[in-house]
mmCIF file of C-alpha atoms in Angstrom:
data_model
loop_
_atom_site.group_PDB
_atom_site.id
_atom_site.type_symbol
_atom_site.label_atom_id
_atom_site.label_comp_id
_atom_site.label_asym_id
_atom_site.label_seq_id
_atom_site.Cartn_x
_atom_site.Cartn_y
_atom_site.Cartn_z
ATOM 1 C CA UNK H 1 17.348 -3.393 -6.193
ATOM 2 C CA UNK H 2 16.010 -5.251 -3.168
ATOM 3 C CA UNK H 3 15.251 -8.912 -2.731
ATOM 4 C CA UNK H 4 12.234 -10.431 -1.011
ATOM 5 C CA UNK H 5 10.792 -13.923 -1.199
ATOM 6 C CA UNK H 6 7.553 -15.499 -2.340
ATOM 7 C CA UNK H 7 6.986 -18.707 -0.390
ATOM 8 C CA UNK H 8 10.730 -18.890 0.171
ATOM 9 C CA UNK H 9 11.737 -18.298 -3.459
ATOM 10 C CA UNK H 10 13.835 -15.179 -4.171
ATOM 11 C CA UNK H 11 12.088 -12.292 -5.949
ATOM 12 C CA UNK H 12 13.840 -9.128 -7.140
ATOM 13 C CA UNK H 13 12.199 -5.762 -6.453
ATOM 14 C CA UNK H 14 13.330 -2.736 -8.464
ATOM 15 C CA UNK H 15 13.996 0.574 -6.768
ATOM 16 C CA UNK H 16 14.200 1.622 -3.170
ATOM 17 C CA UNK H 17 11.356 2.205 -0.756
ATOM 18 C CA UNK H 18 11.259 5.784 0.584
ATOM 19 C CA UNK H 19 13.032 5.880 3.944
ATOM 20 C CA UNK H 20 12.047 7.570 7.224
ATOM 21 C CA UNK H 21 12.839 11.274 7.167
ATOM 22 C CA UNK H 22 12.636 11.621 3.371
ATOM 23 C CA UNK H 23 9.929 13.427 1.431
ATOM 24 C CA UNK H 24 7.423 11.047 -0.166
ATOM 25 C CA UNK H 25 7.479 11.064 -3.959
ATOM 26 C CA UNK H 26 4.410 12.583 -5.611
ATOM 27 C CA UNK H 27 2.074 10.091 -7.251
ATOM 28 C CA UNK H 28 -1.058 9.742 -9.327
ATOM 29 C CA UNK H 29 -3.204 6.613 -8.929
ATOM 30 C CA UNK H 30 -6.689 5.585 -10.024
ATOM 31 C CA UNK H 31 -9.661 5.870 -7.656
ATOM 32 C CA UNK H 32 -12.827 3.783 -7.672
ATOM 33 C CA UNK H 33 -14.589 6.191 -10.036
ATOM 34 C CA UNK H 34 -11.628 5.944 -12.486
ATOM 35 C CA UNK H 35 -10.468 9.474 -11.691
ATOM 36 C CA UNK H 36 -6.812 10.236 -11.097
ATOM 37 C CA UNK H 37 -5.970 10.860 -7.453
ATOM 38 C CA UNK H 38 -2.659 12.390 -6.395
ATOM 39 C CA UNK H 39 -0.723 12.506 -3.173
ATOM 40 C CA UNK H 40 -1.723 16.193 -3.002
ATOM 41 C CA UNK H 41 -5.386 15.062 -2.844
ATOM 42 C CA UNK H 42 -4.689 14.047 0.757
ATOM 43 C CA UNK H 43 -2.876 17.254 1.788
ATOM 44 C CA UNK H 44 -3.011 17.928 5.512
ATOM 45 C CA UNK H 45 -3.815 14.316 6.399
ATOM 46 C CA UNK H 46 -1.551 11.618 7.702
ATOM 47 C CA UNK H 47 -1.374 8.684 5.307
ATOM 48 C CA UNK H 48 -0.835 4.946 5.630
ATOM 49 C CA UNK H 49 0.041 3.455 2.240
ATOM 50 C CA UNK H 50 -0.807 -0.249 2.367
ATOM 51 C CA UNK H 51 0.827 -1.530 -0.836
ATOM 52 C CA UNK H 52 0.291 -5.116 -2.004
ATOM 53 C CA UNK H 53 0.082 -7.327 -5.133
ATOM 54 C CA UNK H 54 -3.657 -8.116 -5.305
ATOM 55 C CA UNK H 55 -6.683 -8.025 -3.046
ATOM 56 C CA UNK H 56 -7.560 -11.455 -4.469
ATOM 57 C CA UNK H 57 -4.894 -13.163 -2.353
ATOM 58 C CA UNK H 58 -5.502 -14.149 1.289
ATOM 59 C CA UNK H 59 -2.667 -12.117 2.836
ATOM 60 C CA UNK H 60 -3.527 -8.987 0.868
ATOM 61 C CA UNK H 61 -7.188 -9.294 1.822
ATOM 62 C CA UNK H 62 -6.201 -9.683 5.474
ATOM 63 C CA UNK H 63 -4.067 -6.533 5.357
ATOM 64 C CA UNK H 64 -6.976 -4.511 3.948
ATOM 65 C CA UNK H 65 -9.339 -5.896 6.635
ATOM 66 C CA UNK H 66 -6.826 -5.212 9.410
ATOM 67 C CA UNK H 67 -6.069 -1.640 8.347
ATOM 68 C CA UNK H 68 -9.815 -1.015 7.846
ATOM 69 C CA UNK H 69 -10.446 -2.069 11.456
ATOM 70 C CA UNK H 70 -7.590 0.007 12.854
ATOM 71 C CA UNK H 71 -8.377 3.083 10.721
ATOM 72 C CA UNK H 72 -11.222 4.067 13.048
ATOM 73 C CA UNK H 73 -8.680 4.697 15.799
ATOM 74 C CA UNK H 74 -6.481 7.047 13.750
ATOM 75 C CA UNK H 75 -7.105 10.789 13.966
ATOM 76 C CA UNK H 76 -6.644 12.827 10.764
ATOM 77 C CA UNK H 77 -5.404 9.737 8.929
ATOM 78 C CA UNK H 78 -6.382 8.073 5.674
ATOM 79 C CA UNK H 79 -5.454 4.489 4.824
ATOM 80 C CA UNK H 80 -4.726 4.054 1.121
ATOM 81 C CA UNK H 81 -4.803 0.442 -0.076
ATOM 82 C CA UNK H 82 -2.753 0.367 -3.270
ATOM 83 C CA UNK H 83 -2.617 -2.559 -5.678
ATOM 84 C CA UNK H 84 -2.674 -3.411 -9.374
ATOM 85 C CA UNK H 85 -6.290 -4.567 -9.065
ATOM 86 C CA UNK H 86 -8.765 -2.705 -11.219
ATOM 87 C CA UNK H 87 -10.935 -0.273 -9.246
ATOM 88 C CA UNK H 88 -13.970 -2.490 -9.963
ATOM 89 C CA UNK H 89 -12.382 -5.490 -8.220
ATOM 90 C CA UNK H 90 -11.257 -3.342 -5.287
ATOM 91 C CA UNK H 91 -14.784 -1.941 -4.860
ATOM 92 C CA UNK H 92 -16.356 -5.390 -5.144
ATOM 93 C CA UNK H 93 -14.045 -6.764 -2.439
ATOM 94 C CA UNK H 94 -14.607 -3.889 -0.016
ATOM 95 C CA UNK H 95 -18.361 -3.905 -0.683
ATOM 96 C CA UNK H 96 -18.652 -7.633 -0.041
ATOM 97 C CA UNK H 97 -16.564 -7.298 3.126
ATOM 98 C CA UNK H 98 -18.306 -4.141 4.399
ATOM 99 C CA UNK H 99 -15.012 -2.230 4.498
ATOM 100 C CA UNK H 100 -15.424 1.533 4.413
ATOM 101 C CA UNK H 101 -12.519 2.940 6.442
ATOM 102 C CA UNK H 102 -9.915 2.529 3.700
ATOM 103 C CA UNK H 103 -9.572 4.061 0.271
ATOM 104 C CA UNK H 104 -8.544 1.795 -2.579
ATOM 105 C CA UNK H 105 -6.254 3.079 -5.294
ATOM 106 C CA UNK H 106 -5.118 1.216 -8.392
ATOM 107 C CA UNK H 107 -1.762 1.343 -10.127
ATOM 108 C CA UNK H 108 -3.691 0.971 -13.413
ATOM 109 C CA UNK H 109 -2.133 4.231 -14.674
ATOM 110 C CA UNK H 110 0.463 4.491 -11.909
ATOM 111 C CA UNK H 111 3.677 3.050 -13.318
ATOM 112 C CA UNK H 112 5.628 5.986 -11.846
ATOM 113 C CA UNK H 113 4.291 5.128 -8.368
ATOM 114 C CA UNK H 114 5.564 1.562 -8.676
ATOM 115 C CA UNK H 115 8.989 2.835 -9.740
ATOM 116 C CA UNK H 116 9.274 5.820 -7.385
ATOM 117 C CA UNK H 117 8.198 3.826 -4.339
ATOM 118 C CA UNK H 118 10.580 0.936 -5.092
ATOM 119 C CA UNK H 119 7.915 -1.779 -5.107
ATOM 120 C CA UNK H 120 8.135 -3.121 -8.701
ATOM 121 C CA UNK H 121 8.409 -6.908 -8.688
ATOM 122 C CA UNK H 122 10.982 -7.545 -11.412
ATOM 123 C CA UNK H 123 10.834 -11.329 -11.814
ATOM 124 C CA UNK H 124 8.979 -14.483 -10.867
ATOM 125 C CA UNK H 125 5.261 -15.239 -11.153
ATOM 126 C CA UNK H 126 4.198 -11.829 -9.764
ATOM 127 C CA UNK H 127 6.381 -9.802 -12.153
ATOM 128 C CA UNK H 128 4.649 -6.509 -12.944
ATOM 129 C CA UNK H 129 2.782 -6.310 -9.628
ATOM 130 C CA UNK H 130 3.817 -4.480 -6.485
ATOM 131 C CA UNK H 131 5.683 -6.017 -3.598
ATOM 132 C CA UNK H 132 4.052 -5.898 -0.160
ATOM 133 C CA UNK H 133 5.057 -2.723 1.657
ATOM 134 C CA UNK H 134 3.776 -0.112 4.077
ATOM 135 C CA UNK H 135 4.771 3.553 3.989
ATOM 136 C CA UNK H 136 3.486 5.951 6.654
ATOM 137 C CA UNK H 137 3.486 9.697 5.968
ATOM 138 C CA UNK H 138 2.815 12.688 8.187
ATOM 139 C CA UNK H 139 0.598 15.652 7.231
ATOM 140 C CA UNK H 140 3.469 17.165 5.235
ATOM 141 C CA UNK H 141 4.279 13.951 3.307
ATOM 142 C CA UNK H 142 7.427 13.207 5.257
ATOM 143 C CA UNK H 143 8.019 9.471 5.601
ATOM 144 C CA UNK H 144 7.639 8.363 9.217
ATOM 145 C CA UNK H 145 7.952 4.612 8.627
ATOM 146 C CA UNK H 146 8.524 2.243 5.734
ATOM 147 C CA UNK H 147 8.616 -1.521 5.505
ATOM 148 C CA UNK H 148 9.257 -3.722 2.497
ATOM 149 C CA UNK H 149 7.865 -7.030 3.749
ATOM 150 C CA UNK H 150 10.590 -9.633 3.256
ATOM 151 C CA UNK H 151 8.164 -12.500 2.496
ATOM 152 C CA UNK H 152 5.343 -11.470 0.156
ATOM 153 C CA UNK H 153 3.034 -14.131 1.607
ATOM 154 C CA UNK H 154 3.343 -12.619 5.132
ATOM 155 C CA UNK H 155 1.521 -9.655 6.640
ATOM 156 C CA UNK H 156 3.229 -6.338 7.353
ATOM 157 C CA UNK H 157 4.109 -5.217 10.867
ATOM 158 C CA UNK H 158 0.885 -3.336 11.644
ATOM 159 C CA UNK H 159 2.035 -2.198 15.086
ATOM 160 C CA UNK H 160 5.253 -0.638 13.785
ATOM 161 C CA UNK H 161 3.328 1.205 11.076
ATOM 162 C CA UNK H 162 0.623 2.518 13.372
ATOM 163 C CA UNK H 163 3.030 3.364 16.217
ATOM 164 C CA UNK H 164 4.779 5.765 13.821
ATOM 165 C CA UNK H 165 1.606 7.888 14.027
ATOM 166 C CA UNK H 166 1.661 8.189 17.820
#
């Protein structure tokens, strides 16, 4: 179990984020068309997993915008924005913002993702959502970088995540 904070208040997070050098756990998440999408769906591509509680919060929205902007510069890379938001809300947000360089995935039917990636918020007002984290994978699903953001209300270290792909 890890501990992060939400506006300075301690929040427990169940599990452990996959660490650099380990194999990423398989997952199945829900795409915008309500189909199930697996890690294997992105075989042969490098992956940035931008994991956050909800696109309806300012910091989460900023992370999606920032990764969308930087995704153009990444060869053979897909940015997966993963949250508990329903696919309809994710699509509405990206449509309103004109964001088309990221792929949104919902944990709607992805309880095993939340557990296996060690991002399950276990207490406090966000209990049941995912903590803010970034996991970067190579083409073979080996973890190159992982960050569990210590303060949920703060942005991840974009440079560290993207530098792992250089």
